[in-house]
Coordinates of C-alpha atoms in Angstrom, one line a residue:
M983 CA 11.2 -12.3 8.9
K984 CA 7.6 -13.0 8.1
L985 CA 4.8 -14.8 10.0
E986 CA 1.7 -15.6 8.0
R987 CA -1.6 -17.2 8.9
P988 CA -5.0 -17.1 7.1
N989 CA -6.4 -14.0 9.0
Y990 CA -3.1 -12.1 9.7
S991 CA 0.5 -11.6 8.6
V992 CA 3.4 -9.9 10.3
V993 CA 6.6 -8.8 8.6
L994 CA 9.8 -7.3 10.1
G995 CA 12.6 -6.5 7.6
R996 CA 13.4 -4.7 4.4
R997 CA 10.9 -4.6 1.6
G998 CA 9.0 -2.4 -0.7
T999 CA 5.3 -1.4 -0.1
A1000 CA 2.6 -0.4 -2.5
W1001 CA -0.9 0.8 -1.4
G1002 CA -3.6 2.0 -3.8
R1003 CA -5.2 1.0 -7.0
S1004 CA -3.1 2.4 -9.8
R1005 CA -1.5 -0.1 -12.1
W1006 CA 1.7 2.0 -12.4
G1007 CA 2.3 3.5 -8.8
G1008 CA -0.2 4.4 -6.1
L1009 CA -0.4 8.0 -4.8
L1010 CA 0.2 7.2 -1.1
L1011 CA 2.8 4.4 -1.3
S1012 CA 3.6 3.8 -5.0
G1013 CA 5.7 0.7 -4.7
T1014 CA 8.3 2.3 -7.1
A1015 CA 10.5 3.7 -4.2
P1016 CA 13.4 1.7 -2.8
S1017 CA 12.6 -0.7 -0.2
F1018 CA 13.0 0.3 3.5
D1019 CA 13.2 -1.3 7.0
Q1020 CA 9.7 -1.6 8.4
F1021 CA 7.4 -3.4 10.7
D1022 CA 4.2 -4.3 9.0
A1023 CA 1.0 -6.1 10.3
K1024 CA -2.1 -7.0 8.4
F1025 CA -5.3 -8.4 9.8
R1026 CA -8.4 -9.7 7.9
V1027 CA -11.8 -10.3 9.3
G1028 CA -14.6 -11.1 6.8
A1029 CA -14.9 -8.2 4.3
L1030 CA -12.5 -6.0 6.4
S1031 CA -8.8 -5.8 6.2
F1032 CA -6.6 -3.5 8.2
E1033 CA -2.8 -2.9 7.7
A1034 CA -0.4 -0.8 9.7
M1035 CA 3.3 -0.2 9.2
H1036 CA 6.1 1.8 10.7
A1037 CA 9.3 2.3 8.8
F1038 CA 12.7 3.9 9.1
L1039 CA 13.7 6.1 6.1
E1040 CA 17.1 7.1 4.9
Y1041 CA 17.6 10.8 4.8
E1042 CA 20.0 12.4 2.2
E1043 CA 20.7 16.1 2.7
L1044 CA 20.9 17.9 -0.7
G1045 CA 21.9 21.2 0.5
T1046 CA 18.3 22.8 0.3
E1047 CA 16.7 21.2 3.3
V1048 CA 16.6 22.3 6.8
D1049 CA 19.3 20.6 8.8
M1050 CA 17.4 18.2 11.2
G1051 CA 20.4 17.6 13.3
E1052 CA 22.4 14.5 14.0
A1053 CA 20.0 13.2 16.7
D1054 CA 17.0 13.1 14.3
N1055 CA 15.8 10.2 12.2
V1056 CA 13.1 10.1 9.6
F1057 CA 10.2 7.8 10.0
L1058 CA 7.1 6.8 8.1
A1059 CA 4.1 5.5 9.9
A1060 CA 0.9 4.4 7.9
H1061 CA -2.4 2.6 8.3
R1062 CA -5.1 1.5 5.9
L1063 CA -8.6 0.0 6.2
V1064 CA -10.2 -1.7 3.3
V1065 CA -13.9 -3.0 2.8
R1066 CA -14.5 -5.5 0.1
G1067 CA -17.8 -6.9 -1.5
G1068 CA -19.1 -8.3 -4.7
W1069 CA -19.2 -4.8 -6.1
G1070 CA -15.5 -4.1 -5.6
S1071 CA -13.7 -2.5 -2.6
V1072 CA -13.0 0.9 -1.0
G1073 CA -10.0 1.7 1.1
V1074 CA -9.0 4.7 3.3
G1075 CA -5.5 5.2 4.4
E1076 CA -3.4 7.7 6.4
A1077 CA 0.5 8.2 6.6
V1078 CA 2.8 10.6 8.4
V1079 CA 6.4 11.3 7.7
Y1080 CA 8.1 12.8 10.7
N1081 CA 11.6 13.3 12.2
S1082 CA 12.5 12.4 15.8
A1083 CA 15.3 10.8 17.7
H1084 CA 13.2 7.7 18.3
P1085 CA 9.8 6.4 17.1
E1086 CA 7.0 8.4 18.5
P1087 CA 4.6 6.4 20.6
V1088 CA 1.5 8.1 19.0
Y1089 CA 2.6 7.2 15.6
V1090 CA 3.7 3.6 16.6
N1091 CA 0.0 3.1 17.8
P1092 CA -1.8 1.8 14.7
L1093 CA -5.2 2.9 15.8
M1094 CA -4.2 6.7 16.4
L1095 CA -5.4 9.2 14.0
Y1096 CA -2.2 10.9 12.9
Y1097 CA -3.9 14.1 11.9
L1098 CA -5.4 14.6 15.3
S1099 CA -2.1 13.9 17.0
Q1100 CA -0.3 16.4 14.8
H1101 CA -3.0 19.0 15.5
N1102 CA -2.7 18.6 19.3
E1103 CA 1.0 17.8 19.9
R1104 CA 3.2 18.4 16.9
E1105 CA 3.5 21.0 14.3
N1106 CA 5.7 20.1 11.3
D1107 CA 4.8 16.5 10.5
N1108 CA 3.5 15.7 7.0
V1109 CA 0.2 13.8 7.2
L1110 CA -1.2 12.4 4.0
W1111 CA -4.7 10.9 3.5
L1112 CA -5.8 8.5 0.8
L1113 CA -9.3 7.4 -0.4
D1114 CA -9.4 4.8 -3.1
G1115 CA -11.7 2.3 -4.6
V1116 CA -12.1 -0.3 -7.4
F1117 CA -15.6 -1.1 -8.8
N1118 CA -16.8 -4.0 -10.9
V1119 CA -18.8 -2.2 -13.6
R1120 CA -19.7 -5.4 -15.4
P1121 CA -18.1 -8.7 -16.0
G1122 CA -14.7 -8.1 -17.5
L1123 CA -14.8 -4.3 -16.9
T1124 CA -13.5 -2.5 -13.7
A1125 CA -13.0 1.1 -12.9
Y1126 CA -10.8 2.5 -10.1
A1127 CA -9.8 5.8 -8.5
E1128 CA -7.5 7.2 -5.9
F1129 CA -7.7 10.7 -4.2
L1130 CA -4.8 11.9 -2.0
I1131 CA -4.6 14.9 0.2
D1132 CA -1.3 16.0 1.4
D1133 CA -1.0 18.0 4.7
L1134 CA -4.5 19.5 4.8
Q1135 CA -4.4 23.0 6.3
Y1136 CA -6.5 23.2 9.4
E1137 CA -5.7 26.9 9.8
R1138 CA -7.7 28.4 6.9
S1139 CA -6.0 31.7 7.2
T1140 CA -2.6 30.2 6.2
V1141 CA -1.1 31.2 2.8
S1142 CA -0.1 27.5 2.2
P1143 CA -2.5 25.9 -0.2
D1144 CA -4.0 22.4 0.3
K1145 CA -2.1 19.9 -1.8
Y1146 CA -3.7 17.0 -3.5
G1147 CA -3.4 14.3 -6.3
A1148 CA -6.0 12.1 -8.1
T1149 CA -5.9 9.1 -10.3
V1150 CA -8.8 7.6 -12.3
G1151 CA -8.6 4.5 -14.5
G1152 CA -10.3 1.5 -16.0
A1153 CA -9.5 -2.0 -17.3
W1154 CA -11.2 -4.3 -19.7
Y1155 CA -10.5 -8.0 -19.8
G1156 CA -11.7 -10.1 -22.6
A1157 CA -10.7 -12.2 -25.6
V1158 CA -9.5 -11.2 -29.1
R1159 CA -9.5 -13.9 -31.7
G1160 CA -9.3 -16.6 -29.0
L1161 CA -6.5 -14.9 -27.1
D1162 CA -6.7 -13.3 -23.6
A1163 CA -6.6 -9.5 -23.9
E1164 CA -6.4 -6.6 -21.4
L1165 CA -6.9 -2.9 -22.1
T1166 CA -6.1 -0.4 -19.4
A1167 CA -6.2 3.4 -19.4
E1168 CA -5.3 5.7 -16.5
Y1169 CA -4.9 9.4 -15.8
T1170 CA -3.1 11.1 -12.9
N1171 CA -3.1 14.7 -11.9
V1172 CA -0.9 15.9 -8.9
R1173 CA -1.1 19.6 -7.8
N1174 CA 2.1 21.6 -7.4
W1175 CA 4.0 21.2 -4.2
T1176 CA 2.4 17.8 -3.3
Y1177 CA 4.7 15.5 -1.4
T1178 CA 7.0 18.4 -0.3
H1179 CA 8.2 18.1 3.2
I1180 CA 10.7 19.7 5.4

């Protein structure tokens, strides 16, 4: 089910989601994963756009994970703010994967900073941050980048390292012998243990 107007849209149902700038799969929500059941709302005001989603994930036990119990489900909550201009756009996003019997009110609230909620109330939720941007270098040439932090350790004495990933890329659009042409190059590096979650 989808309701769409010029300044907002609301979606309830199963679909895939992609956030980020990469041409082949964003670092936060790549768009390559199977679709999942979700509620998604997006609002646009001038140069600003804000999107929030809450989704139910299917959990498959592979024999190596901690048993979460029959009463727990796995959820994904995420929100993202994007600022656009003639120079390009910059976005910042935050997502959390958590297990609970029911959706947690603090994560259903699209304006709540998930990292602060985890720090104050919960311990084992996996919070991810994304900073991304696309920049118009000159007509026909754009550059883009994404930087992801997975579960930033606020206790600096912990033996667990910070986990991160980064993508940089560029695209050229032009004509070759009268035919439209595009040349894109991209590099991604993801640190060991990024995206791991129990």
